[in-house]
């Protein structure tokens, strides 16, 4: 157990709909990262937040948005869903450590299926 | 072209044997390189993190090496066990556009057979 929690575990929805995925980081971790992993594909970095502020942006579509709240939990919003958005969505968190070698701890993921 | 390339794409070995997975990267400037293990349907778990000044780092039966000059890394698994069956992902951290970014390889899928 990494200490990172994600809800829901599974989500089935239809094209055109909007969903919200939730992530609670490990206690004390300030950074939250979101990743997308399509079937048999590598992890794609979407976005990072640090203490409520956007820190880095990867291959995140305009239909997707995220935020980190004062209690440090984060939400990833996916709108106008398409079939190709079906994937595993992972959240990871990291804290502050010496240098830049902080370890990211991954949650169990949310499996999204768009029908 | 992917900035982090891993080989082989997949690998089957017998239990007890050793194996080596490769990672080549073109990312620059380079900050650190990580190896993760990902069981099917689960989140990745960190195995090693190496900065550019480190040549080797071990974590139990896993040993990672790094050659920052040739931009190559390898992950050596010794005396493989059935539980080593997983995807192994190489991740390079770089500084680009004012941000630190993590760039993931596509992974090597390892199957350990009895």
JSON list of C-alpha atoms in Angstrom, two decimals:
[
{"chain": "A", "resi": 1, "resn": "UNK", "atom": "CA", "xyz": [0.00, 0.00, 0.00]},
{"chain": "A", "resi": 2, "resn": "UNK", "atom": "CA", "xyz": [1.61, 3.24, -1.22]},
{"chain": "A", "resi": 3, "resn": "UNK", "atom": "CA", "xyz": [-0.52, 5.51, 0.95]},
{"chain": "A", "resi": 4, "resn": "UNK", "atom": "CA", "xyz": [-2.02, 7.19, -2.11]},
{"chain": "A", "resi": 5, "resn": "UNK", "atom": "CA", "xyz": [-5.73, 6.62, -2.54]},
{"chain": "A", "resi": 6, "resn": "UNK", "atom": "CA", "xyz": [-7.82, 7.04, -5.66]},
{"chain": "A", "resi": 7, "resn": "UNK", "atom": "CA", "xyz": [-11.54, 6.90, -6.18]},
{"chain": "A", "resi": 8, "resn": "UNK", "atom": "CA", "xyz": [-13.44, 5.45, -7.83]},
{"chain": "A", "resi": 9, "resn": "UNK", "atom": "CA", "xyz": [-11.63, 2.22, -8.70]},
{"chain": "A", "resi": 10, "resn": "UNK", "atom": "CA", "xyz": [-13.73, 1.67, -11.76]},
{"chain": "A", "resi": 11, "resn": "UNK", "atom": "CA", "xyz": [-15.88, 3.99, -13.83]},
{"chain": "A", "resi": 12, "resn": "UNK", "atom": "CA", "xyz": [-18.07, 3.22, -16.81]},
{"chain": "A", "resi": 13, "resn": "UNK", "atom": "CA", "xyz": [-19.64, 6.08, -18.72]},
{"chain": "A", "resi": 14, "resn": "UNK", "atom": "CA", "xyz": [-20.78, 7.09, -22.17]},
{"chain": "A", "resi": 15, "resn": "UNK", "atom": "CA", "xyz": [-19.22, 9.26, -24.84]},
{"chain": "A", "resi": 16, "resn": "UNK", "atom": "CA", "xyz": [-19.82, 12.95, -24.36]},
{"chain": "A", "resi": 17, "resn": "UNK", "atom": "CA", "xyz": [-20.11, 12.68, -20.61]},
{"chain": "A", "resi": 18, "resn": "UNK", "atom": "CA", "xyz": [-17.98, 14.27, -17.91]},
{"chain": "A", "resi": 19, "resn": "UNK", "atom": "CA", "xyz": [-16.32, 12.50, -14.98]},
{"chain": "A", "resi": 20, "resn": "UNK", "atom": "CA", "xyz": [-14.20, 13.47, -12.00]},
{"chain": "A", "resi": 21, "resn": "UNK", "atom": "CA", "xyz": [-11.42, 11.32, -10.62]},
{"chain": "A", "resi": 22, "resn": "UNK", "atom": "CA", "xyz": [-10.17, 11.93, -7.12]},
{"chain": "A", "resi": 23, "resn": "UNK", "atom": "CA", "xyz": [-6.78, 11.44, -5.52]},
{"chain": "A", "resi": 24, "resn": "UNK", "atom": "CA", "xyz": [-5.60, 11.77, -1.93]},
{"chain": "A", "resi": 25, "resn": "UNK", "atom": "CA", "xyz": [-1.80, 11.95, -1.64]},
{"chain": "A", "resi": 26, "resn": "UNK", "atom": "CA", "xyz": [0.32, 10.38, 1.07]},
{"chain": "A", "resi": 27, "resn": "UNK", "atom": "CA", "xyz": [0.23, 12.27, 4.32]},
{"chain": "A", "resi": 28, "resn": "UNK", "atom": "CA", "xyz": [2.61, 15.21, 4.09]},
{"chain": "A", "resi": 29, "resn": "UNK", "atom": "CA", "xyz": [3.23, 14.99, 0.34]},
{"chain": "A", "resi": 30, "resn": "UNK", "atom": "CA", "xyz": [2.75, 18.32, -1.42]},
{"chain": "A", "resi": 31, "resn": "UNK", "atom": "CA", "xyz": [3.09, 17.20, -5.03]},
{"chain": "A", "resi": 32, "resn": "UNK", "atom": "CA", "xyz": [0.43, 15.35, -6.97]},
{"chain": "A", "resi": 33, "resn": "UNK", "atom": "CA", "xyz": [0.91, 13.97, -10.47]},
{"chain": "A", "resi": 34, "resn": "UNK", "atom": "CA", "xyz": [-1.67, 12.58, -12.89]},
{"chain": "A", "resi": 35, "resn": "UNK", "atom": "CA", "xyz": [-0.89, 9.96, -15.53]},
{"chain": "A", "resi": 36, "resn": "UNK", "atom": "CA", "xyz": [-2.87, 8.19, -18.23]},
{"chain": "A", "resi": 37, "resn": "UNK", "atom": "CA", "xyz": [-2.10, 4.64, -19.30]},
{"chain": "A", "resi": 38, "resn": "UNK", "atom": "CA", "xyz": [-4.02, 3.27, -22.26]},
{"chain": "A", "resi": 39, "resn": "UNK", "atom": "CA", "xyz": [-4.20, -0.46, -22.91]},
{"chain": "A", "resi": 40, "resn": "UNK", "atom": "CA", "xyz": [-0.71, -1.87, -23.49]},
{"chain": "A", "resi": 41, "resn": "UNK", "atom": "CA", "xyz": [0.71, 1.65, -23.64]},
{"chain": "A", "resi": 42, "resn": "UNK", "atom": "CA", "xyz": [3.27, 3.39, -21.51]},
{"chain": "A", "resi": 43, "resn": "UNK", "atom": "CA", "xyz": [2.45, 5.93, -18.87]},
{"chain": "A", "resi": 44, "resn": "UNK", "atom": "CA", "xyz": [1.73, 9.40, -20.20]},
{"chain": "A", "resi": 45, "resn": "UNK", "atom": "CA", "xyz": [2.31, 12.29, -17.84]},
{"chain": "A", "resi": 46, "resn": "UNK", "atom": "CA", "xyz": [-0.65, 14.66, -17.76]},
{"chain": "A", "resi": 47, "resn": "UNK", "atom": "CA", "xyz": [-0.09, 17.31, -15.12]},
{"chain": "A", "resi": 48, "resn": "UNK", "atom": "CA", "xyz": [1.56, 18.06, -11.78]},
{"chain": "A", "resi": 49, "resn": "UNK", "atom": "CA", "xyz": [0.43, 20.22, -8.88]},
{"chain": "A", "resi": 50, "resn": "UNK", "atom": "CA", "xyz": [2.54, 21.36, -5.99]},
{"chain": "A", "resi": 51, "resn": "UNK", "atom": "CA", "xyz": [0.85, 22.76, -2.88]},
{"chain": "A", "resi": 52, "resn": "UNK", "atom": "CA", "xyz": [-2.16, 23.89, -4.88]},
{"chain": "A", "resi": 53, "resn": "UNK", "atom": "CA", "xyz": [-0.31, 25.38, -7.83]},
{"chain": "A", "resi": 54, "resn": "UNK", "atom": "CA", "xyz": [0.18, 23.90, -11.27]},
{"chain": "A", "resi": 55, "resn": "UNK", "atom": "CA", "xyz": [3.85, 22.96, -11.57]},
{"chain": "A", "resi": 56, "resn": "UNK", "atom": "CA", "xyz": [4.21, 21.07, -14.84]},
{"chain": "A", "resi": 57, "resn": "UNK", "atom": "CA", "xyz": [2.06, 20.13, -17.77]},
{"chain": "A", "resi": 58, "resn": "UNK", "atom": "CA", "xyz": [2.47, 17.16, -20.06]},
{"chain": "A", "resi": 59, "resn": "UNK", "atom": "CA", "xyz": [0.26, 15.73, -22.76]},
{"chain": "A", "resi": 60, "resn": "UNK", "atom": "CA", "xyz": [-3.01, 16.83, -21.24]},
{"chain": "A", "resi": 61, "resn": "UNK", "atom": "CA", "xyz": [-5.91, 17.49, -23.58]},
{"chain": "A", "resi": 62, "resn": "UNK", "atom": "CA", "xyz": [-7.89, 20.73, -23.38]},
{"chain": "A", "resi": 63, "resn": "UNK", "atom": "CA", "xyz": [-10.96, 18.63, -22.49]},
{"chain": "A", "resi": 64, "resn": "UNK", "atom": "CA", "xyz": [-9.14, 17.59, -19.31]},
{"chain": "A", "resi": 65, "resn": "UNK", "atom": "CA", "xyz": [-8.44, 19.77, -16.30]},
{"chain": "A", "resi": 66, "resn": "UNK", "atom": "CA", "xyz": [-7.19, 19.26, -12.80]},
{"chain": "A", "resi": 67, "resn": "UNK", "atom": "CA", "xyz": [-6.87, 21.07, -9.52]},
{"chain": "A", "resi": 68, "resn": "UNK", "atom": "CA", "xyz": [-5.36, 20.59, -6.11]},
{"chain": "A", "resi": 69, "resn": "UNK", "atom": "CA", "xyz": [-7.30, 21.73, -3.09]},
{"chain": "A", "resi": 70, "resn": "UNK", "atom": "CA", "xyz": [-6.06, 23.30, 0.18]},
{"chain": "A", "resi": 71, "resn": "UNK", "atom": "CA", "xyz": [-6.20, 19.91, 1.88]},
{"chain": "A", "resi": 72, "resn": "UNK", "atom": "CA", "xyz": [-3.86, 18.71, -0.92]},
{"chain": "A", "resi": 73, "resn": "UNK", "atom": "CA", "xyz": [-6.25, 16.23, -2.48]},
{"chain": "A", "resi": 74, "resn": "UNK", "atom": "CA", "xyz": [-6.57, 16.55, -6.23]},
{"chain": "A", "resi": 75, "resn": "UNK", "atom": "CA", "xyz": [-9.25, 16.02, -8.84]},
{"chain": "A", "resi": 76, "resn": "UNK", "atom": "CA", "xyz": [-8.89, 15.27, -12.52]},
{"chain": "A", "resi": 77, "resn": "UNK", "atom": "CA", "xyz": [-11.87, 16.32, -14.61]},
{"chain": "A", "resi": 78, "resn": "UNK", "atom": "CA", "xyz": [-12.43, 14.68, -17.97]},
{"chain": "A", "resi": 79, "resn": "UNK", "atom": "CA", "xyz": [-15.14, 16.15, -20.19]},
{"chain": "A", "resi": 80, "resn": "UNK", "atom": "CA", "xyz": [-16.66, 15.46, -23.61]},
{"chain": "A", "resi": 81, "resn": "UNK", "atom": "CA", "xyz": [-15.40, 11.92, -23.21]},
{"chain": "A", "resi": 82, "resn": "UNK", "atom": "CA", "xyz": [-14.40, 9.92, -26.25]},
{"chain": "A", "resi": 83, "resn": "UNK", "atom": "CA", "xyz": [-13.88, 6.19, -26.69]},
{"chain": "A", "resi": 84, "resn": "UNK", "atom": "CA", "xyz": [-10.13, 6.78, -26.80]},
{"chain": "A", "resi": 85, "resn": "UNK", "atom": "CA", "xyz": [-10.17, 8.20, -23.29]},
{"chain": "A", "resi": 86, "resn": "UNK", "atom": "CA", "xyz": [-10.70, 4.70, -21.92]},
{"chain": "A", "resi": 87, "resn": "UNK", "atom": "CA", "xyz": [-7.60, 4.04, -19.86]},
{"chain": "A", "resi": 88, "resn": "UNK", "atom": "CA", "xyz": [-6.12, 3.62, -16.42]},
{"chain": "A", "resi": 89, "resn": "UNK", "atom": "CA", "xyz": [-5.60, 6.96, -14.73]},
{"chain": "A", "resi": 90, "resn": "UNK", "atom": "CA", "xyz": [-2.94, 7.01, -12.05]},
{"chain": "A", "resi": 91, "resn": "UNK", "atom": "CA", "xyz": [-2.24, 9.58, -9.43]},
{"chain": "A", "resi": 92, "resn": "UNK", "atom": "CA", "xyz": [1.15, 9.79, -7.72]},
{"chain": "A", "resi": 93, "resn": "UNK", "atom": "CA", "xyz": [2.44, 11.92, -4.90]},
{"chain": "A", "resi": 94, "resn": "UNK", "atom": "CA", "xyz": [5.85, 12.94, -3.71]},
{"chain": "A", "resi": 95, "resn": "UNK", "atom": "CA", "xyz": [7.25, 14.93, -0.85]},
{"chain": "A", "resi": 96, "resn": "UNK", "atom": "CA", "xyz": [10.32, 17.01, -0.32]},
{"chain": "A", "resi": 97, "resn": "UNK", "atom": "CA", "xyz": [13.64, 15.25, -0.15]},
{"chain": "A", "resi": 98, "resn": "UNK", "atom": "CA", "xyz": [17.31, 16.04, -0.63]},
{"chain": "A", "resi": 99, "resn": "UNK", "atom": "CA", "xyz": [18.18, 17.07, -4.16]},
{"chain": "A", "resi": 100, "resn": "UNK", "atom": "CA", "xyz": [15.76, 16.09, -6.88]},
{"chain": "A", "resi": 101, "resn": "UNK", "atom": "CA", "xyz": [15.55, 12.40, -6.16]},
{"chain": "A", "resi": 102, "resn": "UNK", "atom": "CA", "xyz": [12.14, 12.38, -4.57]},
{"chain": "A", "resi": 103, "resn": "UNK", "atom": "CA", "xyz": [10.28, 9.12, -5.06]},
{"chain": "A", "resi": 104, "resn": "UNK", "atom": "CA", "xyz": [6.81, 9.18, -6.55]},
{"chain": "A", "resi": 105, "resn": "UNK", "atom": "CA", "xyz": [4.32, 6.89, -4.87]},
{"chain": "A", "resi": 106, "resn": "UNK", "atom": "CA", "xyz": [1.56, 5.73, -7.16]},
{"chain": "A", "resi": 107, "resn": "UNK", "atom": "CA", "xyz": [-2.03, 5.08, -6.27]},
{"chain": "A", "resi": 108, "resn": "UNK", "atom": "CA", "xyz": [-3.92, 1.97, -7.43]},
{"chain": "A", "resi": 109, "resn": "UNK", "atom": "CA", "xyz": [-5.45, 3.82, -10.37]},
{"chain": "A", "resi": 110, "resn": "UNK", "atom": "CA", "xyz": [-8.95, 4.46, -11.68]},
{"chain": "A", "resi": 111, "resn": "UNK", "atom": "CA", "xyz": [-9.99, 2.34, -14.62]},
{"chain": "A", "resi": 112, "resn": "UNK", "atom": "CA", "xyz": [-12.19, 4.38, -16.94]},
{"chain": "A", "resi": 113, "resn": "UNK", "atom": "CA", "xyz": [-14.25, 2.75, -19.65]},
{"chain": "A", "resi": 114, "resn": "UNK", "atom": "CA", "xyz": [-16.05, 4.97, -22.13]},
{"chain": "A", "resi": 115, "resn": "UNK", "atom": "CA", "xyz": [-18.77, 3.21, -24.10]},
{"chain": "B", "resi": 1, "resn": "UNK", "atom": "CA", "xyz": [10.96, 9.54, -31.79]},
{"chain": "B", "resi": 2, "resn": "UNK", "atom": "CA", "xyz": [10.57, 8.62, -28.14]},
{"chain": "B", "resi": 3, "resn": "UNK", "atom": "CA", "xyz": [13.13, 10.31, -25.95]},
{"chain": "B", "resi": 4, "resn": "UNK", "atom": "CA", "xyz": [13.34, 7.22, -23.72]},
{"chain": "B", "resi": 5, "resn": "UNK", "atom": "CA", "xyz": [13.57, 3.90, -25.50]},
{"chain": "B", "resi": 6, "resn": "UNK", "atom": "CA", "xyz": [13.56, 0.52, -23.79]},
{"chain": "B", "resi": 7, "resn": "UNK", "atom": "CA", "xyz": [14.54, -2.87, -25.06]},
{"chain": "B", "resi": 8, "resn": "UNK", "atom": "CA", "xyz": [13.53, -5.55, -25.39]},
{"chain": "B", "resi": 9, "resn": "UNK", "atom": "CA", "xyz": [9.83, -4.85, -25.64]},
{"chain": "B", "resi": 10, "resn": "UNK", "atom": "CA", "xyz": [9.12, -8.17, -23.96]},
{"chain": "B", "resi": 11, "resn": "UNK", "atom": "CA", "xyz": [11.16, -10.97, -22.48]},
{"chain": "B", "resi": 12, "resn": "UNK", "atom": "CA", "xyz": [10.51, -14.49, -21.25]},
{"chain": "B", "resi": 13, "resn": "UNK", "atom": "CA", "xyz": [12.97, -16.19, -18.91]},
{"chain": "B", "resi": 14, "resn": "UNK", "atom": "CA", "xyz": [12.98, -19.23, -16.66]},
{"chain": "B", "resi": 15, "resn": "UNK", "atom": "CA", "xyz": [12.79, -18.92, -12.93]},
{"chain": "B", "resi": 16, "resn": "UNK", "atom": "CA", "xyz": [16.22, -18.60, -11.36]},
{"chain": "B", "resi": 17, "resn": "UNK", "atom": "CA", "xyz": [17.86, -17.08, -14.43]},
{"chain": "B", "resi": 18, "resn": "UNK", "atom": "CA", "xyz": [19.30, -13.58, -14.67]},
{"chain": "B", "resi": 19, "resn": "UNK", "atom": "CA", "xyz": [18.27, -10.95, -17.17]},
{"chain": "B", "resi": 20, "resn": "UNK", "atom": "CA", "xyz": [19.18, -7.42, -18.21]},
{"chain": "B", "resi": 21, "resn": "UNK", "atom": "CA", "xyz": [16.83, -4.74, -19.47]},
{"chain": "B", "resi": 22, "resn": "UNK", "atom": "CA", "xyz": [18.07, -1.75, -21.43]},
{"chain": "B", "resi": 23, "resn": "UNK", "atom": "CA", "xyz": [17.13, 1.91, -21.49]},
{"chain": "B", "resi": 24, "resn": "UNK", "atom": "CA", "xyz": [18.55, 4.50, -23.89]},
{"chain": "B", "resi": 25, "resn": "UNK", "atom": "CA", "xyz": [17.60, 8.14, -23.63]},
{"chain": "B", "resi": 26, "resn": "UNK", "atom": "CA", "xyz": [18.15, 11.33, -25.57]},
{"chain": "B", "resi": 27, "resn": "UNK", "atom": "CA", "xyz": [16.67, 13.65, -22.96]},
{"chain": "B", "resi": 28, "resn": "UNK", "atom": "CA", "xyz": [18.82, 16.65, -22.08]},
{"chain": "B", "resi": 29, "resn": "UNK", "atom": "CA", "xyz": [19.60, 18.21, -19.70]},
{"chain": "B", "resi": 30, "resn": "UNK", "atom": "CA", "xyz": [19.32, 15.12, -17.58]},
{"chain": "B", "resi": 31, "resn": "UNK", "atom": "CA", "xyz": [18.59, 15.20, -13.87]},
{"chain": "B", "resi": 32, "resn": "UNK", "atom": "CA", "xyz": [18.01, 11.64, -12.80]},
{"chain": "B", "resi": 33, "resn": "UNK", "atom": "CA", "xyz": [16.89, 8.25, -14.04]},
{"chain": "B", "resi": 34, "resn": "UNK", "atom": "CA", "xyz": [14.45, 5.92, -12.35]},
{"chain": "B", "resi": 35, "resn": "UNK", "atom": "CA", "xyz": [13.38, 2.33, -12.78]},
{"chain": "B", "resi": 36, "resn": "UNK", "atom": "CA", "xyz": [9.88, 1.31, -11.81]},
{"chain": "B", "resi": 37, "resn": "UNK", "atom": "CA", "xyz": [8.19, -2.08, -11.60]},
{"chain": "B", "resi": 38, "resn": "UNK", "atom": "CA", "xyz": [4.54, -2.22, -12.57]},
{"chain": "B", "resi": 39, "resn": "UNK", "atom": "CA", "xyz": [2.40, -5.27, -11.97]},
{"chain": "B", "resi": 40, "resn": "UNK", "atom": "CA", "xyz": [-0.51, -5.64, -14.37]},
{"chain": "B", "resi": 41, "resn": "UNK", "atom": "CA", "xyz": [-3.32, -3.25, -13.52]},
{"chain": "B", "resi": 42, "resn": "UNK", "atom": "CA", "xyz": [-1.49, -1.71, -10.58]},
{"chain": "B", "resi": 43, "resn": "UNK", "atom": "CA", "xyz": [0.48, 1.46, -10.01]},
{"chain": "B", "resi": 44, "resn": "UNK", "atom": "CA", "xyz": [4.25, 1.50, -10.62]},
{"chain": "B", "resi": 45, "resn": "UNK", "atom": "CA", "xyz": [6.58, 0.98, -7.69]},
{"chain": "B", "resi": 46, "resn": "UNK", "atom": "CA", "xyz": [9.97, 2.66, -7.56]},
{"chain": "B", "resi": 47, "resn": "UNK", "atom": "CA", "xyz": [13.00, 0.35, -7.68]},
{"chain": "B", "resi": 48, "resn": "UNK", "atom": "CA", "xyz": [15.94, 2.75, -8.03]},
{"chain": "B", "resi": 49, "resn": "UNK", "atom": "CA", "xyz": [16.70, 6.41, -8.61]},
{"chain": "B", "resi": 50, "resn": "UNK", "atom": "CA", "xyz": [20.12, 7.49, -9.90]},
{"chain": "B", "resi": 51, "resn": "UNK", "atom": "CA", "xyz": [21.56, 10.93, -10.50]},
{"chain": "B", "resi": 52, "resn": "UNK", "atom": "CA", "xyz": [24.02, 11.58, -13.30]},
{"chain": "B", "resi": 53, "resn": "UNK", "atom": "CA", "xyz": [26.94, 11.12, -10.91]},
{"chain": "B", "resi": 54, "resn": "UNK", "atom": "CA", "xyz": [25.93, 7.59, -9.89]},
{"chain": "B", "resi": 55, "resn": "UNK", "atom": "CA", "xyz": [27.03, 4.58, -11.91]},
{"chain": "B", "resi": 56, "resn": "UNK", "atom": "CA", "xyz": [25.23, 1.80, -10.11]},
{"chain": "B", "resi": 57, "resn": "UNK", "atom": "CA", "xyz": [22.57, 1.30, -7.49]},
{"chain": "B", "resi": 58, "resn": "UNK", "atom": "CA", "xyz": [21.16, -1.89, -6.05]},
{"chain": "B", "resi": 59, "resn": "UNK", "atom": "CA", "xyz": [17.85, -2.79, -4.47]},
{"chain": "B", "resi": 60, "resn": "UNK", "atom": "CA", "xyz": [17.92, -6.43, -3.44]},
{"chain": "B", "resi": 61, "resn": "UNK", "atom": "CA", "xyz": [18.12, -8.57, -6.57]},
{"chain": "B", "resi": 62, "resn": "UNK", "atom": "CA", "xyz": [17.75, -5.50, -8.78]},
{"chain": "B", "resi": 63, "resn": "UNK", "atom": "CA", "xyz": [20.87, -3.61, -9.88]},
{"chain": "B", "resi": 64, "resn": "UNK", "atom": "CA", "xyz": [20.67, -0.54, -12.08]},
{"chain": "B", "resi": 65, "resn": "UNK", "atom": "CA", "xyz": [23.61, 0.93, -13.93]},
{"chain": "B", "resi": 66, "resn": "UNK", "atom": "CA", "xyz": [23.93, 4.29, -15.59]},
{"chain": "B", "resi": 67, "resn": "UNK", "atom": "CA", "xyz": [26.36, 5.64, -18.18]},
{"chain": "B", "resi": 68, "resn": "UNK", "atom": "CA", "xyz": [25.57, 9.34, -18.49]},
{"chain": "B", "resi": 69, "resn": "UNK", "atom": "CA", "xyz": [28.12, 9.76, -21.28]},
{"chain": "B", "resi": 70, "resn": "UNK", "atom": "CA", "xyz": [26.45, 7.25, -23.60]},
{"chain": "B", "resi": 71, "resn": "UNK", "atom": "CA", "xyz": [22.99, 7.95, -22.12]},
{"chain": "B", "resi": 72, "resn": "UNK", "atom": "CA", "xyz": [22.35, 4.33, -21.38]},
{"chain": "B", "resi": 73, "resn": "UNK", "atom": "CA", "xyz": [21.00, 2.54, -18.35]},
{"chain": "B", "resi": 74, "resn": "UNK", "atom": "CA", "xyz": [20.38, -1.09, -17.60]},
{"chain": "B", "resi": 75, "resn": "UNK", "atom": "CA", "xyz": [18.43, -2.99, -14.99]},
{"chain": "B", "resi": 76, "resn": "UNK", "atom": "CA", "xyz": [19.85, -6.37, -14.05]},
{"chain": "B", "resi": 77, "resn": "UNK", "atom": "CA", "xyz": [17.66, -8.88, -12.26]},
{"chain": "B", "resi": 78, "resn": "UNK", "atom": "CA", "xyz": [19.45, -11.69, -10.50]},
{"chain": "B", "resi": 79, "resn": "UNK", "atom": "CA", "xyz": [18.01, -15.12, -9.70]},
{"chain": "B", "resi": 80, "resn": "UNK", "atom": "CA", "xyz": [14.60, -14.24, -11.08]},
{"chain": "B", "resi": 81, "resn": "UNK", "atom": "CA", "xyz": [11.44, -15.23, -9.27]},
{"chain": "B", "resi": 82, "resn": "UNK", "atom": "CA", "xyz": [7.91, -15.72, -10.54]},
{"chain": "B", "resi": 83, "resn": "UNK", "atom": "CA", "xyz": [6.93, -12.51, -8.76]},
{"chain": "B", "resi": 84, "resn": "UNK", "atom": "CA", "xyz": [9.34, -10.58, -10.97]},
{"chain": "B", "resi": 85, "resn": "UNK", "atom": "CA", "xyz": [6.84, -10.96, -13.82]},
{"chain": "B", "resi": 86, "resn": "UNK", "atom": "CA", "xyz": [5.82, -7.37, -14.51]},
{"chain": "B", "resi": 87, "resn": "UNK", "atom": "CA", "xyz": [6.55, -4.38, -16.72]},
{"chain": "B", "resi": 88, "resn": "UNK", "atom": "CA", "xyz": [9.73, -2.49, -15.97]},
{"chain": "B", "resi": 89, "resn": "UNK", "atom": "CA", "xyz": [9.66, 1.17, -16.81]},
{"chain": "B", "resi": 90, "resn": "UNK", "atom": "CA", "xyz": [12.61, 3.51, -17.27]},
{"chain": "B", "resi": 91, "resn": "UNK", "atom": "CA", "xyz": [11.88, 7.15, -16.46]},
{"chain": "B", "resi": 92, "resn": "UNK", "atom": "CA", "xyz": [14.16, 10.10, -17.09]},
{"chain": "B", "resi": 93, "resn": "UNK", "atom": "CA", "xyz": [13.79, 13.41, -15.32]},
{"chain": "B", "resi": 94, "resn": "UNK", "atom": "CA", "xyz": [14.76, 16.48, -17.31]},
{"chain": "B", "resi": 95, "resn": "UNK", "atom": "CA", "xyz": [14.41, 20.21, -17.05]},
{"chain": "B", "resi": 96, "resn": "UNK", "atom": "CA", "xyz": [12.61, 21.70, -19.99]},
{"chain": "B", "resi": 97, "resn": "UNK", "atom": "CA", "xyz": [10.63, 24.87, -20.61]},
{"chain": "B", "resi": 98, "resn": "UNK", "atom": "CA", "xyz": [11.00, 25.99, -17.03]},
{"chain": "B", "resi": 99, "resn": "UNK", "atom": "CA", "xyz": [9.61, 22.75, -15.69]},
{"chain": "B", "resi": 100, "resn": "UNK", "atom": "CA", "xyz": [10.98, 19.51, -14.38]},
{"chain": "B", "resi": 101, "resn": "UNK", "atom": "CA", "xyz": [9.46, 16.74, -16.49]},
{"chain": "B", "resi": 102, "resn": "UNK", "atom": "CA", "xyz": [9.37, 12.99, -16.14]},
{"chain": "B", "resi": 103, "resn": "UNK", "atom": "CA", "xyz": [9.61, 11.18, -19.46]},
{"chain": "B", "resi": 104, "resn": "UNK", "atom": "CA", "xyz": [8.53, 7.54, -19.42]},
{"chain": "B", "resi": 105, "resn": "UNK", "atom": "CA", "xyz": [9.76, 4.73, -21.59]},
{"chain": "B", "resi": 106, "resn": "UNK", "atom": "CA", "xyz": [7.21, 2.28, -22.97]},
{"chain": "B", "resi": 107, "resn": "UNK", "atom": "CA", "xyz": [8.48, -0.44, -20.65]},
{"chain": "B", "resi": 108, "resn": "UNK", "atom": "CA", "xyz": [9.78, -3.97, -20.97]},
{"chain": "B", "resi": 109, "resn": "UNK", "atom": "CA", "xyz": [7.29, -6.69, -20.18]},
{"chain": "B", "resi": 110, "resn": "UNK", "atom": "CA", "xyz": [9.04, -9.52, -18.34]},
{"chain": "B", "resi": 111, "resn": "UNK", "atom": "CA", "xyz": [7.50, -12.95, -17.88]},
{"chain": "B", "resi": 112, "resn": "UNK", "atom": "CA", "xyz": [9.23, -15.41, -15.57]},
{"chain": "B", "resi": 113, "resn": "UNK", "atom": "CA", "xyz": [8.19, -19.01, -16.16]},
{"chain": "B", "resi": 114, "resn": "UNK", "atom": "CA", "xyz": [8.65, -21.93, -13.77]}
]
